[in-house]
mmCIF file of C-alpha atoms in Angstrom:
data_model
loop_
_atom_site.group_PDB
_atom_site.id
_atom_site.type_symbol
_atom_site.label_atom_id
_atom_site.label_comp_id
_atom_site.label_asym_id
_atom_site.label_seq_id
_atom_site.Cartn_x
_atom_site.Cartn_y
_atom_site.Cartn_z
ATOM 1 C CA MET A 1 76.971 -24.831 61.367
ATOM 2 C CA LYS A 2 75.403 -27.382 59.077
ATOM 3 C CA ARG A 3 71.932 -26.104 60.394
ATOM 4 C CA THR A 4 72.664 -22.584 59.466
ATOM 5 C CA ILE A 5 73.841 -23.654 55.898
ATOM 6 C CA LEU A 6 70.817 -25.645 55.393
ATOM 7 C CA PHE A 7 68.513 -22.952 56.447
ATOM 8 C CA VAL A 8 70.164 -20.520 54.049
ATOM 9 C CA PHE A 9 69.654 -22.771 51.100
ATOM 10 C CA MET A 10 65.904 -23.342 51.961
ATOM 11 C CA ALA A 11 65.316 -19.656 52.204
ATOM 12 C CA LEU A 12 66.947 -19.008 48.800
ATOM 13 C CA ALA A 13 64.871 -21.718 47.480
ATOM 14 C CA ILE A 14 61.663 -20.234 48.539
ATOM 15 C CA LEU A 15 62.947 -16.839 47.555
ATOM 16 C CA LEU A 16 63.623 -18.007 43.885
ATOM 17 C CA ALA A 17 60.281 -19.836 43.690
ATOM 18 C CA ALA A 18 58.429 -16.516 44.731
ATOM 19 C CA CYS A 19 60.282 -14.708 42.046
ATOM 20 C CA ALA A 20 59.539 -17.177 39.371
ATOM 21 C CA SER A 21 55.774 -17.269 39.727
ATOM 22 C CA PRO A 22 54.833 -14.246 37.761
ATOM 23 C CA THR A 23 56.313 -15.273 34.612
ATOM 24 C CA ALA A 24 54.634 -18.825 34.887
ATOM 25 C CA ALA A 25 51.212 -17.218 35.440
ATOM 26 C CA PRO A 26 48.758 -18.385 32.735
ATOM 27 C CA ALA A 27 46.701 -15.163 32.922
ATOM 28 C CA PRO A 28 48.290 -13.694 29.512
ATOM 29 C CA THR A 29 47.049 -16.818 27.589
ATOM 30 C CA SER A 30 43.390 -15.637 28.323
ATOM 31 C CA ALA A 31 43.800 -12.313 26.593
ATOM 32 C CA PRO A 32 42.675 -13.465 23.013
ATOM 33 C CA ALA A 33 39.190 -14.352 24.552
ATOM 34 C CA GLN A 34 38.506 -10.545 25.251
ATOM 35 C CA PRO A 35 37.946 -9.466 21.509
ATOM 36 C CA ALA A 36 35.293 -12.325 21.191
ATOM 37 C CA ALA A 37 33.355 -10.738 24.258
ATOM 38 C CA THR A 38 33.803 -7.204 22.781
ATOM 39 C CA LYS A 39 32.426 -8.237 19.593
ATOM 40 C CA ALA A 40 29.380 -9.676 21.149
ATOM 41 C CA VAL A 41 28.576 -6.553 22.956
ATOM 42 C CA ALA A 42 29.136 -4.327 19.956
ATOM 43 C CA SER A 43 26.879 -6.499 17.696
ATOM 44 C CA GLN A 44 24.016 -5.881 19.891
ATOM 45 C CA PRO A 45 22.903 -2.254 18.884
ATOM 46 C CA THR A 46 22.822 -3.337 15.358
ATOM 47 C CA GLY A 47 19.930 -5.346 16.103
ATOM 48 C CA GLU A 48 17.798 -2.777 17.378
ATOM 49 C CA PRO A 49 14.845 -1.731 15.433
ATOM 50 C CA ILE A 50 15.238 1.430 13.421
ATOM 51 C CA LYS A 51 12.226 3.672 14.187
ATOM 52 C CA ILE A 52 10.085 5.639 11.862
ATOM 53 C CA GLY A 53 7.464 8.012 13.424
ATOM 54 C CA ILE A 54 4.151 8.922 12.068
ATOM 55 C CA ILE A 55 2.458 12.173 13.341
ATOM 56 C CA ALA A 56 -1.017 12.717 11.800
ATOM 57 C CA ALA A 57 -4.711 13.042 12.533
ATOM 58 C CA PHE A 58 -6.061 9.514 13.683
ATOM 59 C CA SER A 59 -9.132 11.155 15.196
ATOM 60 C CA GLY A 60 -11.629 13.957 14.234
ATOM 61 C CA THR A 61 -12.624 15.097 10.904
ATOM 62 C CA ASN A 62 -9.172 14.572 9.202
ATOM 63 C CA ALA A 63 -8.581 10.953 10.746
ATOM 64 C CA VAL A 64 -8.962 9.509 7.449
ATOM 65 C CA LEU A 65 -5.793 11.010 6.411
ATOM 66 C CA GLY A 66 -3.762 9.497 9.298
ATOM 67 C CA ASP A 67 -5.186 6.101 8.520
ATOM 68 C CA TRP A 68 -4.122 6.160 4.724
ATOM 69 C CA MET A 69 -0.833 7.474 5.840
ATOM 70 C CA LYS A 70 -0.307 4.634 8.222
ATOM 71 C CA LYS A 71 -1.310 2.028 5.705
ATOM 72 C CA GLY A 72 0.945 3.075 2.778
ATOM 73 C CA THR A 73 3.871 3.511 5.177
ATOM 74 C CA THR A 74 3.355 0.300 7.128
ATOM 75 C CA LEU A 75 3.023 -1.838 3.741
ATOM 76 C CA ALA A 76 6.254 -0.570 2.503
ATOM 77 C CA VAL A 77 8.106 -1.133 5.767
ATOM 78 C CA GLU A 78 6.530 -4.569 6.164
ATOM 79 C CA GLU A 79 7.779 -5.343 2.703
ATOM 80 C CA LYS A 80 11.397 -4.242 3.356
ATOM 81 C CA ASN A 81 11.302 -6.005 6.936
ATOM 82 C CA LYS A 82 10.249 -9.500 5.045
ATOM 83 C CA ALA A 83 13.371 -8.883 2.632
ATOM 84 C CA GLY A 84 15.592 -8.581 5.688
ATOM 85 C CA GLY A 85 15.352 -4.921 6.675
ATOM 86 C CA ILE A 86 18.014 -2.290 6.595
ATOM 87 C CA GLN A 87 21.631 -3.438 7.309
ATOM 88 C CA GLY A 88 20.320 -6.466 9.175
ATOM 89 C CA ARG A 89 17.989 -4.322 11.339
ATOM 90 C CA GLN A 90 14.165 -4.422 11.163
ATOM 91 C CA ILE A 91 12.097 -1.097 10.868
ATOM 92 C CA GLN A 92 9.531 -0.065 13.418
ATOM 93 C CA VAL A 93 6.534 2.206 12.591
ATOM 94 C CA ILE A 94 5.291 4.259 15.739
ATOM 95 C CA THR A 95 2.311 6.562 15.508
ATOM 96 C CA TYR A 96 0.791 9.581 17.385
ATOM 97 C CA ASP A 97 -2.258 11.209 16.848
ATOM 98 C CA ASP A 98 -2.031 15.160 16.656
ATOM 99 C CA GLU A 99 -5.811 15.366 15.874
ATOM 100 C CA ALA A 100 -4.825 18.069 12.940
ATOM 101 C CA ASP A 101 -3.778 20.400 15.784
ATOM 102 C CA PRO A 102 -0.691 22.288 15.083
ATOM 103 C CA THR A 103 0.222 22.740 18.808
ATOM 104 C CA LYS A 104 -0.366 19.152 19.657
ATOM 105 C CA SER A 105 1.802 18.145 16.616
ATOM 106 C CA VAL A 106 4.650 20.252 17.509
ATOM 107 C CA ASN A 107 4.754 18.737 21.141
ATOM 108 C CA LEU A 108 4.684 15.232 19.555
ATOM 109 C CA ALA A 109 7.417 16.274 17.104
ATOM 110 C CA GLN A 110 9.668 17.081 20.107
ATOM 111 C CA LYS A 111 8.718 13.687 21.615
ATOM 112 C CA VAL A 112 9.771 11.620 18.619
ATOM 113 C CA ALA A 113 12.852 13.562 18.056
ATOM 114 C CA THR A 114 14.026 13.305 21.687
ATOM 115 C CA GLU A 115 12.517 10.327 23.554
ATOM 116 C CA ASP A 116 11.777 7.988 20.660
ATOM 117 C CA LYS A 117 14.837 8.872 18.683
ATOM 118 C CA VAL A 118 13.341 8.024 15.214
ATOM 119 C CA MET A 119 15.588 7.750 12.227
ATOM 120 C CA ALA A 120 12.850 9.703 10.094
ATOM 121 C CA VAL A 121 9.344 10.762 10.504
ATOM 122 C CA TRP A 122 6.009 11.276 8.467
ATOM 123 C CA ALA A 123 4.535 14.612 9.643
ATOM 124 C CA THR A 124 1.900 15.363 8.640
ATOM 125 C CA SER A 125 -0.758 15.268 5.905
ATOM 126 C CA ASN A 126 -1.993 18.488 7.289
ATOM 127 C CA SER A 127 -0.189 21.458 5.769
ATOM 128 C CA THR A 128 -0.661 23.603 8.802
ATOM 129 C CA SER A 129 0.798 20.942 11.153
ATOM 130 C CA ALA A 130 3.565 20.066 8.728
ATOM 131 C CA LEU A 131 4.554 23.695 8.688
ATOM 132 C CA ALA A 132 4.749 23.999 12.415
ATOM 133 C CA ASP A 133 6.792 20.702 12.910
ATOM 134 C CA ILE A 134 9.383 21.826 10.304
ATOM 135 C CA PRO A 135 11.723 23.790 12.949
ATOM 136 C CA ILE A 136 11.624 20.808 15.256
ATOM 137 C CA PHE A 137 12.899 18.288 12.756
ATOM 138 C CA ALA A 138 15.408 20.718 11.219
ATOM 139 C CA GLN A 139 16.854 21.444 14.744
ATOM 140 C CA TYR A 140 17.374 17.598 15.504
ATOM 141 C CA LYS A 141 18.484 16.979 11.738
ATOM 142 C CA ILE A 142 15.659 14.233 11.242
ATOM 143 C CA PRO A 143 14.359 13.792 7.825
ATOM 144 C CA GLN A 144 10.458 14.914 7.731
ATOM 145 C CA PHE A 145 8.162 13.500 4.947
ATOM 146 C CA THR A 146 4.921 15.158 4.339
ATOM 147 C CA ASN A 147 2.006 14.933 1.771
ATOM 148 C CA GLY A 148 0.748 18.510 2.690
ATOM 149 C CA THR A 149 0.693 20.519 -0.464
ATOM 150 C CA ASN A 150 1.195 24.053 0.346
ATOM 151 C CA VAL A 151 4.178 25.360 -1.323
ATOM 152 C CA ASP A 152 5.469 27.044 1.876
ATOM 153 C CA ILE A 153 6.480 23.727 3.040
ATOM 154 C CA THR A 154 9.518 23.556 0.913
ATOM 155 C CA ASN A 155 10.313 27.152 1.098
ATOM 156 C CA LYS A 156 11.384 27.165 4.648
ATOM 157 C CA GLY A 157 14.858 26.441 3.641
ATOM 158 C CA SER A 158 15.081 23.225 5.785
ATOM 159 C CA ALA A 159 17.153 20.380 4.263
ATOM 160 C CA TYR A 160 15.384 17.950 6.295
ATOM 161 C CA ILE A 161 11.828 18.367 4.710
ATOM 162 C CA PHE A 162 10.634 16.276 1.865
ATOM 163 C CA ARG A 163 7.290 16.357 -0.034
ATOM 164 C CA ALA A 164 6.364 13.015 -1.301
ATOM 165 C CA THR A 165 3.616 14.190 -3.707
ATOM 166 C CA PRO A 166 3.241 17.125 -6.115
ATOM 167 C CA ALA A 167 2.729 20.694 -4.540
ATOM 168 C CA GLY A 168 -0.685 22.360 -4.663
ATOM 169 C CA PRO A 169 -0.164 24.310 -8.014
ATOM 170 C CA SER A 170 0.313 21.160 -9.864
ATOM 171 C CA PHE A 171 -3.208 20.035 -8.824
ATOM 172 C CA GLU A 172 -4.975 23.258 -9.560
ATOM 173 C CA ASP A 173 -2.993 24.249 -12.835
ATOM 174 C CA THR A 174 -3.992 20.910 -14.267
ATOM 175 C CA LEU A 175 -7.631 21.457 -13.195
ATOM 176 C CA ILE A 176 -7.861 24.915 -14.357
ATOM 177 C CA ASP A 177 -6.394 24.435 -17.630
ATOM 178 C CA PHE A 178 -8.570 21.422 -18.380
ATOM 179 C CA LEU A 179 -11.681 23.160 -17.518
ATOM 180 C CA ILE A 180 -10.889 26.183 -19.746
ATOM 181 C CA THR A 181 -9.263 24.654 -22.502
ATOM 182 C CA VAL A 182 -11.036 21.258 -22.732
ATOM 183 C CA LYS A 183 -14.503 21.932 -21.302
ATOM 184 C CA GLY A 184 -14.726 25.604 -22.436
ATOM 185 C CA MET A 185 -15.707 27.036 -19.046
ATOM 186 C CA LYS A 186 -15.016 30.534 -18.053
ATOM 187 C CA LYS A 187 -17.199 31.426 -15.023
ATOM 188 C CA PHE A 188 -15.498 30.189 -11.949
ATOM 189 C CA ALA A 189 -16.500 30.521 -8.157
ATOM 190 C CA ILE A 190 -14.140 29.618 -5.413
ATOM 191 C CA ILE A 191 -14.950 28.205 -1.822
ATOM 192 C CA ALA A 192 -11.985 27.426 0.305
ATOM 193 C CA ASP A 193 -11.306 27.117 3.962
ATOM 194 C CA THR A 194 -8.711 29.039 6.028
ATOM 195 C CA SER A 195 -6.264 26.461 6.589
ATOM 196 C CA ALA A 196 -2.796 26.342 5.072
ATOM 197 C CA TYR A 197 -4.100 23.744 2.811
ATOM 198 C CA GLY A 198 -7.471 25.414 1.872
ATOM 199 C CA LYS A 199 -6.040 28.818 1.470
ATOM 200 C CA GLY A 200 -3.280 27.655 -0.586
ATOM 201 C CA GLU A 201 -5.623 25.728 -2.916
ATOM 202 C CA GLY A 202 -7.981 28.835 -3.170
ATOM 203 C CA ASP A 203 -4.598 30.982 -4.113
ATOM 204 C CA TYR A 204 -3.364 28.646 -6.681
ATOM 205 C CA GLN A 205 -6.935 28.261 -8.254
ATOM 206 C CA GLU A 206 -6.808 32.038 -8.503
ATOM 207 C CA ALA A 207 -3.384 32.090 -9.972
ATOM 208 C CA ALA A 208 -4.275 29.624 -12.622
ATOM 209 C CA LEU A 209 -7.276 31.523 -13.529
ATOM 210 C CA LYS A 210 -5.065 34.731 -13.846
ATOM 211 C CA ARG A 211 -2.667 32.811 -15.996
ATOM 212 C CA ASN A 212 -5.657 32.128 -18.391
ATOM 213 C CA ASN A 213 -6.674 35.803 -18.210
ATOM 214 C CA LEU A 214 -9.793 34.978 -16.117
ATOM 215 C CA GLN A 215 -10.585 35.815 -12.438
ATOM 216 C CA ALA A 216 -13.045 34.125 -10.102
ATOM 217 C CA LEU A 217 -16.647 35.648 -9.847
ATOM 218 C CA THR A 218 -16.288 35.412 -6.009
ATOM 219 C CA ARG A 219 -14.305 33.557 -3.290
ATOM 220 C CA GLU A 220 -15.853 32.437 -0.056
ATOM 221 C CA ALA A 221 -13.951 31.297 3.092
ATOM 222 C CA PHE A 222 -14.978 29.129 6.054
ATOM 223 C CA GLY A 223 -13.362 27.860 9.256
ATOM 224 C CA ILE A 224 -12.021 24.364 9.035
ATOM 225 C CA ASP A 225 -14.523 22.974 11.679
ATOM 226 C CA ASP A 226 -17.657 24.415 9.798
ATOM 227 C CA LYS A 227 -20.274 22.001 8.734
ATOM 228 C CA ASP A 228 -23.103 24.546 7.344
ATOM 229 C CA PHE A 229 -21.984 26.364 4.136
ATOM 230 C CA THR A 230 -25.343 27.638 3.070
ATOM 231 C CA GLY A 231 -24.406 31.294 3.521
ATOM 232 C CA GLN A 232 -21.295 31.241 1.400
ATOM 233 C CA LEU A 233 -22.975 29.075 -1.311
ATOM 234 C CA THR A 234 -26.050 31.337 -1.359
ATOM 235 C CA LYS A 235 -23.654 34.321 -2.154
ATOM 236 C CA ILE A 236 -21.728 32.147 -4.684
ATOM 237 C CA LEU A 237 -24.983 31.023 -6.550
ATOM 238 C CA GLN A 238 -26.029 34.640 -6.881
ATOM 239 C CA THR A 239 -22.975 35.105 -9.187
ATOM 240 C CA GLN A 240 -24.312 32.201 -11.439
ATOM 241 C CA PRO A 241 -21.016 30.451 -11.817
ATOM 242 C CA GLU A 242 -20.486 27.477 -14.248
ATOM 243 C CA VAL A 243 -18.036 25.848 -12.135
ATOM 244 C CA LEU A 244 -17.584 25.551 -8.293
ATOM 245 C CA LEU A 245 -14.175 25.223 -7.351
ATOM 246 C CA LEU A 246 -13.477 23.394 -3.799
ATOM 247 C CA GLY A 247 -10.535 24.040 -1.608
ATOM 248 C CA SER A 248 -10.882 22.270 1.685
ATOM 249 C CA SER A 249 -10.711 18.587 3.362
ATOM 250 C CA GLU A 250 -12.345 15.625 1.909
ATOM 251 C CA VAL A 251 -15.388 15.886 4.356
ATOM 252 C CA ALA A 252 -15.869 19.557 4.134
ATOM 253 C CA SER A 253 -15.628 19.253 0.237
ATOM 254 C CA GLY A 254 -18.217 16.543 0.135
ATOM 255 C CA LEU A 255 -20.552 18.555 2.508
ATOM 256 C CA ILE A 256 -20.341 21.632 0.196
ATOM 257 C CA ALA A 257 -21.021 19.654 -2.713
ATOM 258 C CA LYS A 258 -24.143 18.178 -1.092
ATOM 259 C CA GLN A 259 -25.300 21.506 0.232
ATOM 260 C CA ALA A 260 -24.754 23.263 -3.229
ATOM 261 C CA ARG A 261 -26.901 20.708 -4.864
ATOM 262 C CA GLN A 262 -29.522 21.103 -2.284
ATOM 263 C CA LEU A 263 -29.584 24.922 -3.022
ATOM 264 C CA GLY A 264 -30.034 24.059 -6.806
ATOM 265 C CA PHE A 265 -26.537 24.575 -8.195
ATOM 266 C CA LYS A 266 -26.744 22.547 -11.475
ATOM 267 C CA GLY A 267 -23.200 23.318 -12.742
ATOM 268 C CA GLN A 268 -19.775 21.694 -12.742
ATOM 269 C CA ILE A 269 -18.094 20.824 -9.256
ATOM 270 C CA ALA A 270 -14.499 20.374 -9.319
ATOM 271 C CA GLY A 271 -11.327 20.344 -6.901
ATOM 272 C CA GLY A 272 -7.852 19.048 -6.356
ATOM 273 C CA ALA A 273 -6.412 16.576 -3.842
ATOM 274 C CA ALA A 274 -9.083 16.134 -1.377
ATOM 275 C CA VAL A 275 -11.845 15.667 -4.094
ATOM 276 C CA GLY A 276 -10.223 12.717 -5.620
ATOM 277 C CA THR A 277 -10.772 10.401 -2.775
ATOM 278 C CA PRO A 278 -13.260 7.821 -1.643
ATOM 279 C CA LYS A 279 -14.069 10.016 1.598
ATOM 280 C CA PHE A 280 -15.330 12.793 -0.681
ATOM 281 C CA ILE A 281 -17.549 10.396 -2.523
ATOM 282 C CA GLU A 282 -18.829 8.713 0.659
ATOM 283 C CA THR A 283 -19.683 12.310 2.362
ATOM 284 C CA ALA A 284 -21.265 13.760 -0.772
ATOM 285 C CA GLY A 285 -23.017 10.412 -1.788
ATOM 286 C CA GLU A 286 -22.522 8.720 -5.031
ATOM 287 C CA THR A 287 -25.283 10.489 -6.875
ATOM 288 C CA ILE A 288 -24.009 14.008 -6.023
ATOM 289 C CA ALA A 289 -20.317 12.982 -6.586
ATOM 290 C CA GLU A 290 -21.185 11.707 -10.056
ATOM 291 C CA GLY A 291 -19.359 13.736 -12.804
ATOM 292 C CA VAL A 292 -17.206 15.696 -10.291
ATOM 293 C CA PHE A 293 -13.762 16.413 -11.878
ATOM 294 C CA PHE A 294 -10.441 16.098 -9.761
ATOM 295 C CA THR A 295 -6.570 16.038 -10.284
ATOM 296 C CA THR A 296 -4.527 13.449 -8.795
ATOM 297 C CA PRO A 297 -0.757 12.098 -9.266
ATOM 298 C CA TRP A 298 -1.930 8.698 -9.096
ATOM 299 C CA LEU A 299 -4.981 6.246 -9.966
ATOM 300 C CA HIS A 300 -4.984 2.619 -10.241
ATOM 301 C CA ASP A 301 -3.818 1.561 -13.577
ATOM 302 C CA GLU A 302 -4.265 -2.100 -14.522
ATOM 303 C CA ALA A 303 -1.827 -1.824 -17.410
ATOM 304 C CA ASN A 304 0.932 -0.629 -15.197
ATOM 305 C CA GLU A 305 2.670 -3.684 -13.518
ATOM 306 C CA MET A 306 4.046 -1.609 -10.630
ATOM 307 C CA SER A 307 0.682 -0.218 -9.864
ATOM 308 C CA LEU A 308 -1.087 -3.334 -10.199
ATOM 309 C CA LYS A 309 1.300 -5.055 -7.707
ATOM 310 C CA PHE A 310 0.730 -2.424 -5.114
ATOM 311 C CA VAL A 311 -2.999 -2.542 -5.503
ATOM 312 C CA ASN A 312 -3.167 -6.014 -4.859
ATOM 313 C CA ALA A 313 -0.832 -5.956 -1.869
ATOM 314 C CA TYR A 314 -2.631 -3.297 -0.601
ATOM 315 C CA LYS A 315 -6.056 -4.906 -0.814
ATOM 316 C CA ALA A 316 -4.491 -8.099 0.750
ATOM 317 C CA ARG A 317 -3.031 -6.362 3.670
ATOM 318 C CA TRP A 318 -5.958 -3.830 4.433
ATOM 319 C CA ASN A 319 -8.947 -5.205 2.606
ATOM 320 C CA GLU A 320 -9.671 -2.058 0.741
ATOM 321 C CA THR A 321 -8.730 -0.359 -2.620
ATOM 322 C CA PRO A 322 -6.015 2.300 -2.081
ATOM 323 C CA GLU A 323 -6.397 6.028 -3.126
ATOM 324 C CA PHE A 324 -3.319 8.463 -3.646
ATOM 325 C CA HIS A 325 -2.682 9.159 -0.199
ATOM 326 C CA GLY A 326 -1.866 5.551 0.484
ATOM 327 C CA ALA A 327 0.289 5.543 -2.950
ATOM 328 C CA ASN A 328 2.279 8.588 -2.045
ATOM 329 C CA THR A 329 3.085 7.578 1.490
ATOM 330 C CA TYR A 330 4.219 4.120 0.010
ATOM 331 C CA ASP A 331 6.233 5.989 -2.711
ATOM 332 C CA GLY A 332 7.886 8.346 0.043
ATOM 333 C CA THR A 333 8.624 5.410 2.376
ATOM 334 C CA LYS A 334 10.399 3.592 -0.421
ATOM 335 C CA LEU A 335 12.342 6.545 -1.084
ATOM 336 C CA LEU A 336 13.233 6.787 2.758
ATOM 337 C CA LEU A 337 14.161 3.211 2.898
ATOM 338 C CA LEU A 338 16.515 3.631 -0.239
ATOM 339 C CA ALA A 339 18.304 6.303 1.310
ATOM 340 C CA MET A 340 18.585 4.361 4.544
ATOM 341 C CA GLU A 341 20.320 1.562 2.710
ATOM 342 C CA LYS A 342 22.952 3.916 1.344
ATOM 343 C CA ALA A 343 23.631 6.022 4.492
ATOM 344 C CA ASN A 344 27.118 5.187 6.084
ATOM 345 C CA PRO A 345 27.135 5.199 8.948
ATOM 346 C CA LEU A 346 23.149 4.959 9.343
ATOM 347 C CA THR A 347 22.211 8.410 10.776
ATOM 348 C CA SER A 348 19.366 10.747 10.344
ATOM 349 C CA GLU A 349 21.608 13.472 9.008
ATOM 350 C CA ASN A 350 23.227 10.942 6.539
ATOM 351 C CA VAL A 351 19.868 9.774 5.406
ATOM 352 C CA ALA A 352 18.792 13.224 4.654
ATOM 353 C CA ALA A 353 21.887 13.677 2.580
ATOM 354 C CA GLU A 354 21.286 10.434 0.641
ATOM 355 C CA LEU A 355 17.702 11.471 -0.014
ATOM 356 C CA HIS A 356 18.859 14.557 -1.798
ATOM 357 C CA LYS A 357 21.037 12.425 -4.007
ATOM 358 C CA ILE A 358 17.946 10.416 -5.277
ATOM 359 C CA SER A 359 17.043 10.965 -9.094
ATOM 360 C CA GLY A 360 15.517 8.950 -11.742
ATOM 361 C CA HIS A 361 13.881 6.785 -9.114
ATOM 362 C CA LYS A 362 10.518 5.176 -10.695
ATOM 363 C CA GLY A 363 7.599 5.045 -8.295
ATOM 364 C CA LEU A 364 3.862 4.778 -8.326
ATOM 365 C CA GLN A 365 3.399 8.537 -9.078
ATOM 366 C CA GLY A 366 5.950 8.633 -11.652
ATOM 367 C CA THR A 367 9.679 9.481 -11.748
ATOM 368 C CA PHE A 368 11.263 10.988 -8.516
ATOM 369 C CA ASN A 369 14.083 13.619 -8.635
ATOM 370 C CA VAL A 370 14.859 15.193 -5.463
ATOM 371 C CA THR A 371 15.509 18.746 -5.396
ATOM 372 C CA ALA A 372 17.481 20.810 -2.886
ATOM 373 C CA LYS A 373 14.407 22.162 -1.490
ATOM 374 C CA GLY A 374 12.880 18.798 -0.821
ATOM 375 C CA GLU A 375 10.342 18.551 -3.718
ATOM 376 C CA THR A 376 10.377 15.165 -5.310
ATOM 377 C CA ILE A 377 7.874 14.776 -8.125
ATOM 378 C CA THR A 378 5.492 16.830 -10.188
ATOM 379 C CA GLY A 379 2.585 16.289 -12.629
ATOM 380 C CA THR A 380 -1.038 15.291 -12.000
ATOM 381 C CA LEU A 381 -3.703 13.827 -14.122
ATOM 382 C CA VAL A 382 -7.535 14.657 -14.557
ATOM 383 C CA GLY A 383 -10.093 12.205 -13.105
ATOM 384 C CA ILE A 384 -13.768 11.974 -13.059
ATOM 385 C CA ILE A 385 -16.068 10.179 -10.580
ATOM 386 C CA LYS A 386 -18.025 7.666 -12.491
ATOM 387 C CA GLY A 387 -20.560 5.037 -11.006
ATOM 388 C CA GLY A 388 -19.071 5.973 -7.339
ATOM 389 C CA LYS A 389 -15.616 5.242 -8.499
ATOM 390 C CA LEU A 390 -12.291 7.368 -9.262
ATOM 391 C CA THR A 391 -11.479 6.960 -12.861
ATOM 392 C CA VAL A 392 -9.184 8.411 -15.274
ATOM 393 C CA TRP A 393 -10.701 11.255 -17.557
ATOM 394 C CA THR A 394 -10.633 9.645 -21.026
ATOM 395 C CA GLY A 395 -12.656 12.390 -22.795
ATOM 396 C CA LYS A 396 -16.051 10.648 -22.641
#
């Protein structure tokens, strides 16, 4: 009987101990450590670089445009990264060569949007390619910057396209008005290529002449890969123009100027964006380029502190003097970085929305006010090539 009672007490003791063990387990005390682990995992993505894509011609006749775009953009990004980046993240620039081919440009646009998942993109300096890329970046709600000048770029109705330099008419209106009212010229001939840029420039020149109650004596066209313009120039010279207006790339414009002089043209040569570049001077040669008029939204100004700082930084980084493509891509990238700082949360769609809110922002080219269509700035000045250099026209 005593053994039975003892067995019952032992069984009860074991049972009570078993029932008591869950409340005594230390597991709950480890729970506070979990938020720390969660925080560590959550902080990792914020350290990933923010990607900005560049799609441009880095090879072929227009390779210089991609080179200038990369240099202006990279300089602005490196300055921002040195200052701490955006919201604690560094910015990474990735580049792709579309060879100024619209079909290749569209394929690359699809890649940077879906595979690289860029926050924004420069695409491209070539108006034809920029126009082709617009639907891709609109579809993925990615801000697309361009320095292509064709007016149709911002007439597509996309909320994601932004032009970081004046549109084509700003260049040609200033040029034509100057040649007529200041220089007193009335006999104009136009030679322009068939690209969106070249055709656009020719159209804006004709419109500016018409506004001044004039019309071109003749207008000749050519393909973007052409190198021999003697046929078109021979027809033009038969009309005896005072001014030969150019509407094409830097290289083609330089070759046209050279061949026009070889054929005996002694009148004034003038053009817009492509003419006001070192590549035009290099292609035409300093002697032939001397005295050519051009229009541009920016030229190096020693008296302007912002301009001087940019030129010195650009020279230090790239060992060359910047021209206006480097300046406008630097300006555009600064606008983009400003919008990224304000976007909350930082998404491509929010960056585009913040870009549309920018007004009164001071840049190299002037004061930026972003419109609903994506235009950012207007206004160009007249320049002249003197001693192999791009200089501001001062009346002498």
